[in-house]
Short mmCIF file of C-alpha atoms in Angstrom, two decimals:
data_model
loop_
_atom_site.label_atom_id
_atom_site.label_comp_id
_atom_site.label_asym_id
_atom_site.label_seq_id
_atom_site.Cartn_x
_atom_site.Cartn_y
_atom_site.Cartn_z
CA UNK A 1 0.00 0.00 0.00
CA UNK A 2 2.80 2.43 0.90
CA UNK A 3 4.72 1.62 -2.30
CA UNK A 4 1.52 2.13 -4.31
CA UNK A 5 1.16 5.55 -2.66
CA UNK A 6 4.36 6.81 -4.29
CA UNK A 7 3.36 5.37 -7.66
CA UNK A 8 -0.01 7.12 -7.40
CA UNK A 9 1.76 10.39 -6.62
CA UNK A 10 3.89 10.06 -9.75
CA UNK A 11 0.91 9.10 -11.92
CA UNK A 12 -0.82 12.27 -10.76
CA UNK A 13 2.14 14.65 -10.81
CA UNK A 14 3.84 13.76 -14.11
CA UNK A 15 0.82 14.65 -16.30
CA UNK A 16 0.37 17.82 -14.22
CA UNK A 17 3.97 18.88 -14.85
CA UNK A 18 3.67 18.08 -18.57
CA UNK A 19 0.48 20.17 -18.81
CA UNK A 20 2.26 23.03 -17.02
CA UNK A 21 5.12 22.77 -19.54
CA UNK A 22 2.67 22.98 -22.46
CA UNK A 23 1.02 26.03 -20.90
CA UNK A 24 4.40 27.71 -20.38
CA UNK A 25 5.36 26.88 -23.97
CA UNK A 26 2.16 28.47 -25.26
CA UNK A 27 2.46 31.57 -23.05
CA UNK A 28 6.08 32.23 -23.95
CA UNK A 29 5.40 31.60 -27.64
CA UNK A 30 2.55 34.10 -27.86
CA UNK A 31 4.53 36.64 -25.87
CA UNK A 32 7.47 36.13 -28.28
CA UNK A 33 9.75 35.04 -25.44
CA UNK A 34 12.45 32.55 -26.37
CA UNK A 35 12.25 30.38 -23.26
CA UNK A 36 12.70 26.95 -24.87
CA UNK A 37 15.02 25.39 -27.42
CA UNK A 38 14.83 21.82 -28.64
CA UNK A 39 18.47 21.04 -27.83
CA UNK A 40 18.35 22.14 -24.19
CA UNK A 41 14.90 20.67 -23.56
CA UNK A 42 15.93 17.27 -24.95
CA UNK A 43 19.09 17.42 -22.84
CA UNK A 44 16.92 18.01 -19.77
CA UNK A 45 14.82 14.90 -20.46
CA UNK A 46 17.93 12.87 -21.32
CA UNK A 47 19.54 13.73 -17.95
CA UNK A 48 16.30 12.98 -16.13
CA UNK A 49 16.24 9.56 -17.76
CA UNK A 50 19.82 8.79 -16.69
CA UNK A 51 19.18 9.96 -13.15
CA UNK A 52 15.87 8.13 -12.85
CA UNK A 53 17.31 4.86 -14.15
CA UNK A 54 20.21 4.96 -11.69
CA UNK A 55 17.86 5.95 -8.88
CA UNK A 56 15.59 2.94 -9.53
CA UNK A 57 18.56 0.59 -9.74
CA UNK A 58 20.09 1.78 -6.46
CA UNK A 59 16.79 1.96 -4.62
CA UNK A 60 16.48 -1.82 -4.36
CA UNK A 61 20.13 -2.68 -3.74
CA UNK A 62 21.33 0.28 -1.64
CA UNK A 63 18.76 2.89 -0.65
CA UNK A 64 16.04 0.77 0.96
CA UNK A 65 18.49 -1.62 2.67
CA UNK A 66 20.39 1.32 4.21
CA UNK A 67 17.23 3.10 5.34
CA UNK A 68 15.78 -0.16 6.68
CA UNK A 69 18.99 -0.85 8.64
CA UNK A 70 18.89 2.62 10.19
CA UNK A 71 15.19 2.32 10.99
CA UNK A 72 15.78 -1.08 12.62
CA UNK A 73 18.24 0.59 15.02
CA UNK A 74 16.08 3.70 15.45
CA UNK A 75 16.47 5.76 18.61
CA UNK A 76 12.80 6.73 18.69
CA UNK A 77 9.54 4.95 17.84
CA UNK A 78 6.47 6.86 16.74
CA UNK A 79 3.28 5.53 18.28
CA UNK A 80 1.15 6.92 15.46
CA UNK A 81 1.58 8.66 12.13
CA UNK A 82 -0.30 11.83 12.89
CA UNK A 83 0.31 15.35 11.65
CA UNK A 84 3.33 15.78 13.94
CA UNK A 85 4.98 12.75 12.30
CA UNK A 86 4.45 14.02 8.76
CA UNK A 87 5.34 17.63 9.57
CA UNK A 88 8.49 16.48 11.35
CA UNK A 89 9.42 14.29 8.39
CA UNK A 90 8.90 17.17 5.97
CA UNK A 91 11.01 19.62 7.99
CA UNK A 92 13.83 17.11 8.58
CA UNK A 93 13.88 16.03 4.96
CA UNK A 94 13.90 19.60 3.71
CA UNK A 95 16.81 20.41 6.03
CA UNK A 96 18.69 17.27 4.93
CA UNK A 97 18.29 18.36 1.32
CA UNK A 98 19.59 21.85 2.18
CA UNK A 99 22.73 20.29 3.70
CA UNK A 100 23.15 18.01 0.68
CA UNK A 101 22.73 20.93 -1.69
CA UNK A 102 25.15 23.11 0.31
CA UNK A 103 27.84 20.42 0.14
CA UNK A 104 27.23 19.94 -3.59
CA UNK A 105 28.00 23.62 -4.11
CA UNK A 106 31.03 23.85 -1.81
CA UNK A 107 32.95 20.63 -2.50
CA UNK A 108 34.20 20.25 -6.05
CA UNK A 109 33.95 16.46 -6.03
CA UNK A 110 30.20 16.75 -5.50
CA UNK A 111 29.92 19.87 -7.64
CA UNK A 112 31.19 17.71 -10.51
CA UNK A 113 27.95 15.74 -10.08
CA UNK A 114 25.62 18.67 -9.46
CA UNK A 115 27.00 20.98 -12.14
CA UNK A 116 24.85 19.32 -14.83
CA UNK A 117 21.73 20.73 -13.16
CA UNK A 118 23.13 24.25 -13.51
CA UNK A 119 24.46 23.88 -17.04
CA UNK A 120 21.39 25.13 -18.90
CA UNK A 121 21.42 28.72 -20.24
CA UNK A 122 17.60 28.52 -20.14
CA UNK A 123 15.30 28.48 -17.15
CA UNK A 124 11.95 26.83 -17.70
CA UNK A 125 9.90 23.98 -16.28
CA UNK A 126 11.96 21.36 -18.12
CA UNK A 127 15.10 22.66 -16.39
CA UNK A 128 13.83 20.92 -13.26
CA UNK A 129 14.35 17.63 -15.10
CA UNK A 130 18.05 18.40 -15.66
CA UNK A 131 19.09 16.12 -12.85
CA UNK A 132 22.43 15.60 -11.12
CA UNK A 133 22.89 12.16 -12.65
CA UNK A 134 25.06 10.51 -9.99
CA UNK A 135 23.49 12.12 -6.93
CA UNK A 136 21.52 8.92 -6.09
CA UNK A 137 24.88 7.25 -5.33
CA UNK A 138 25.42 9.32 -2.18
CA UNK A 139 22.10 11.02 -1.43
CA UNK A 140 20.97 8.30 1.01
CA UNK A 141 23.76 9.27 3.42
CA UNK A 142 21.91 12.53 4.11
CA UNK A 143 18.53 10.90 4.69
CA UNK A 144 19.69 7.89 6.71
CA UNK A 145 19.69 9.88 10.00
CA UNK A 146 15.98 10.56 9.47
CA UNK A 147 15.31 6.82 9.50
CA UNK A 148 17.38 6.57 12.69
CA UNK A 149 14.88 8.98 14.24
CA UNK A 150 12.10 6.48 13.61
CA UNK A 151 10.69 7.61 10.27
CA UNK A 152 9.87 4.61 8.11
CA UNK A 153 11.98 4.12 4.94
CA UNK A 154 9.06 4.21 2.49
CA UNK A 155 7.77 7.37 4.17
CA UNK A 156 11.19 8.98 3.74
CA UNK A 157 11.15 8.13 0.02
CA UNK A 158 7.58 9.32 -0.35
CA UNK A 159 8.33 12.69 1.24
CA UNK A 160 11.39 13.07 -0.97
CA UNK A 161 9.17 12.51 -4.02
CA UNK A 162 6.72 15.15 -2.75
CA UNK A 163 9.46 17.75 -2.27
CA UNK A 164 10.99 16.93 -5.66
CA UNK A 165 7.66 17.54 -7.35
CA UNK A 166 7.43 20.92 -5.66
CA UNK A 167 10.98 21.63 -6.81
CA UNK A 168 10.03 20.96 -10.43
CA UNK A 169 7.41 23.72 -10.43
CA UNK A 170 9.76 26.48 -9.24
CA UNK A 171 11.90 26.29 -12.38
CA UNK A 172 10.11 29.01 -14.29
CA UNK A 173 10.37 32.65 -15.33
CA UNK A 174 6.63 32.82 -15.92
CA UNK A 175 5.75 33.38 -12.25
CA UNK A 176 6.65 36.61 -10.47
CA UNK A 177 7.06 37.20 -6.77
CA UNK A 178 4.42 35.61 -4.53
CA UNK A 179 3.93 38.12 -1.72
CA UNK A 180 4.16 36.77 1.81
CA UNK A 181 5.04 33.28 0.55
CA UNK A 182 8.47 34.69 -0.36
CA UNK A 183 9.27 34.75 3.39
CA UNK A 184 8.55 31.05 3.92
CA UNK A 185 8.85 29.00 0.74
CA UNK A 186 11.41 28.64 -2.01
CA UNK A 187 9.58 30.41 -4.83
CA UNK A 188 10.35 30.69 -8.55
CA UNK A 189 11.91 34.08 -7.80
CA UNK A 190 14.23 32.57 -5.19
CA UNK A 191 15.17 29.69 -7.48
CA UNK A 192 15.91 31.99 -10.41
CA UNK A 193 18.58 33.48 -8.17
CA UNK A 194 19.92 30.02 -7.40
CA UNK A 195 20.38 29.19 -11.08
CA UNK A 196 22.00 32.53 -11.93
CA UNK A 197 25.69 32.89 -12.72
CA UNK A 198 25.82 36.53 -11.58
CA UNK A 199 28.53 36.92 -8.93
CA UNK A 200 26.12 38.25 -6.30
CA UNK A 201 23.76 35.30 -6.79
CA UNK A 202 26.27 32.43 -6.71
CA UNK A 203 25.60 29.66 -4.13
CA UNK A 204 22.42 31.28 -2.85
CA UNK A 205 18.92 29.97 -2.09
CA UNK A 206 19.74 26.29 -1.77
CA UNK A 207 16.57 25.10 -0.06
CA UNK A 208 14.11 22.77 -1.79
CA UNK A 209 10.80 23.88 -0.24
CA UNK A 210 11.56 26.17 2.71
CA UNK A 211 13.61 29.35 2.27
CA UNK A 212 14.01 29.50 6.06
CA UNK A 213 17.25 27.50 6.00
CA UNK A 214 18.90 29.99 3.64
CA UNK A 215 17.84 32.91 5.79
CA UNK A 216 19.01 31.11 8.94
CA UNK A 217 22.44 30.14 7.58
CA UNK A 218 23.21 33.23 5.50
CA UNK A 219 22.82 31.79 2.01
CA UNK A 220 19.79 33.86 1.01
CA UNK A 221 19.66 36.46 -1.75
CA UNK A 222 16.56 38.18 -3.10
CA UNK A 223 16.03 38.59 -6.83
CA UNK A 224 16.88 42.16 -7.78
CA UNK A 225 14.91 43.58 -10.74
CA UNK A 226 17.92 45.82 -11.45
CA UNK A 227 20.11 42.74 -12.03
CA UNK A 228 18.23 40.01 -13.91
CA UNK A 229 19.64 36.49 -13.53
CA UNK A 230 22.00 35.19 -16.20
CA UNK A 231 21.46 31.44 -16.32
CA UNK A 232 24.06 28.77 -16.82
CA UNK A 233 27.62 28.43 -15.56
CA UNK A 234 30.28 31.07 -15.00
CA UNK A 235 32.39 29.30 -17.64
CA UNK A 236 30.70 28.23 -20.86
CA UNK A 237 30.86 24.58 -21.93
CA UNK A 238 31.98 24.54 -25.60
CA UNK A 239 30.96 20.91 -26.10
CA UNK A 240 27.33 20.44 -25.05
CA UNK A 241 27.12 16.85 -26.27
CA UNK A 242 25.31 14.18 -24.22
CA UNK A 243 28.49 12.74 -22.70
CA UNK A 244 30.42 15.95 -22.04
CA UNK A 245 27.44 17.62 -20.37
CA UNK A 246 27.71 14.96 -17.64
CA UNK A 247 31.47 14.52 -17.36
CA UNK A 248 33.08 17.87 -18.30
CA UNK A 249 33.69 18.96 -14.71
CA UNK A 250 35.11 15.54 -13.79
CA UNK A 251 37.58 15.87 -16.66
CA UNK A 252 38.67 19.38 -15.65
CA UNK A 253 38.90 18.51 -11.96
CA UNK A 254 40.99 15.38 -12.50
CA UNK A 255 43.27 17.16 -14.99
CA UNK A 256 44.00 19.91 -12.46
CA UNK A 257 44.57 17.29 -9.77
CA UNK A 258 47.03 15.32 -11.92
CA UNK A 259 48.91 18.41 -13.14
CA UNK A 260 49.12 20.08 -9.74
CA UNK A 261 52.60 20.63 -8.30
CA UNK A 262 51.30 20.92 -4.76
CA UNK A 263 52.31 18.36 -2.12
CA UNK A 264 49.90 15.43 -2.04
CA UNK A 265 47.86 16.54 1.02
CA UNK A 266 47.34 20.03 -0.41
CA UNK A 267 46.65 18.63 -3.87
CA UNK A 268 43.42 17.20 -2.46
CA UNK A 269 42.13 20.76 -2.47
CA UNK A 270 41.40 20.30 -6.17
CA UNK A 271 38.89 17.62 -5.14
CA UNK A 272 37.48 18.75 -1.82
CA UNK A 273 37.68 22.54 -1.78
CA UNK A 274 35.11 24.75 -3.50
CA UNK A 275 34.68 24.74 -7.29
CA UNK A 276 36.59 28.03 -7.72
CA UNK A 277 39.51 27.10 -5.47
CA UNK A 278 43.04 27.75 -6.69
CA UNK A 279 46.28 27.04 -4.82
CA UNK A 280 47.05 30.75 -4.38
CA UNK A 281 43.55 31.52 -3.05
CA UNK A 282 44.18 29.81 0.30
#
């Protein structure tokens, strides 16, 4: 029954997202706004397919066994699944995603995975499908502590699916600011900032659903009408082919690591420091 619940959610949400994409396509077309190109849209779906396939493969052999192990040794047992249970799961999962996202942006090894999601020069509803292909390999490490707190594995996966669906809808330029919701939720305006390559917007607004974490930990930036977001990466990718779009940062990172003249311990900075780190930066 619980597994069927997640399938039902996907059966409902996928057509809804596709309808929203068609509406956005129509609106931008009649307003003569070039929001979509075939190449980037197909790349988005291609990356979603890679990510989804790996996610399904790992779910059976890694994700569920790890979550089940943690839940078996849980430090707390919930007597009932009331509103406190589900609200607690939502808040904990949203915070876990914030931490995951923060690390992805500040450690180059993980940025090499996440960079694909930021590689589009366009920002539309299909951009939400431009997944970090290899993130399922390590994502469970961030959610395992939630299972230790007594939240059932299938509930953890279900809540992750719910938050991901929300995250898909905030990839749009067609929605302006949303009033008082801007103080609580990650809105399209907040997420436009996150996908911008402008210097003042880099590594900002990393929450999935709640913007509270960014405001609490100093990673928040409001969208400024005087400085529209420029989407994509700070350094253009000349080869936007299906293989290079996934592995280009791995290639650059490993080349710098191999060619570095630093002592071995410091050379690890090319892997574990931030994406813009250079030996003379500190």
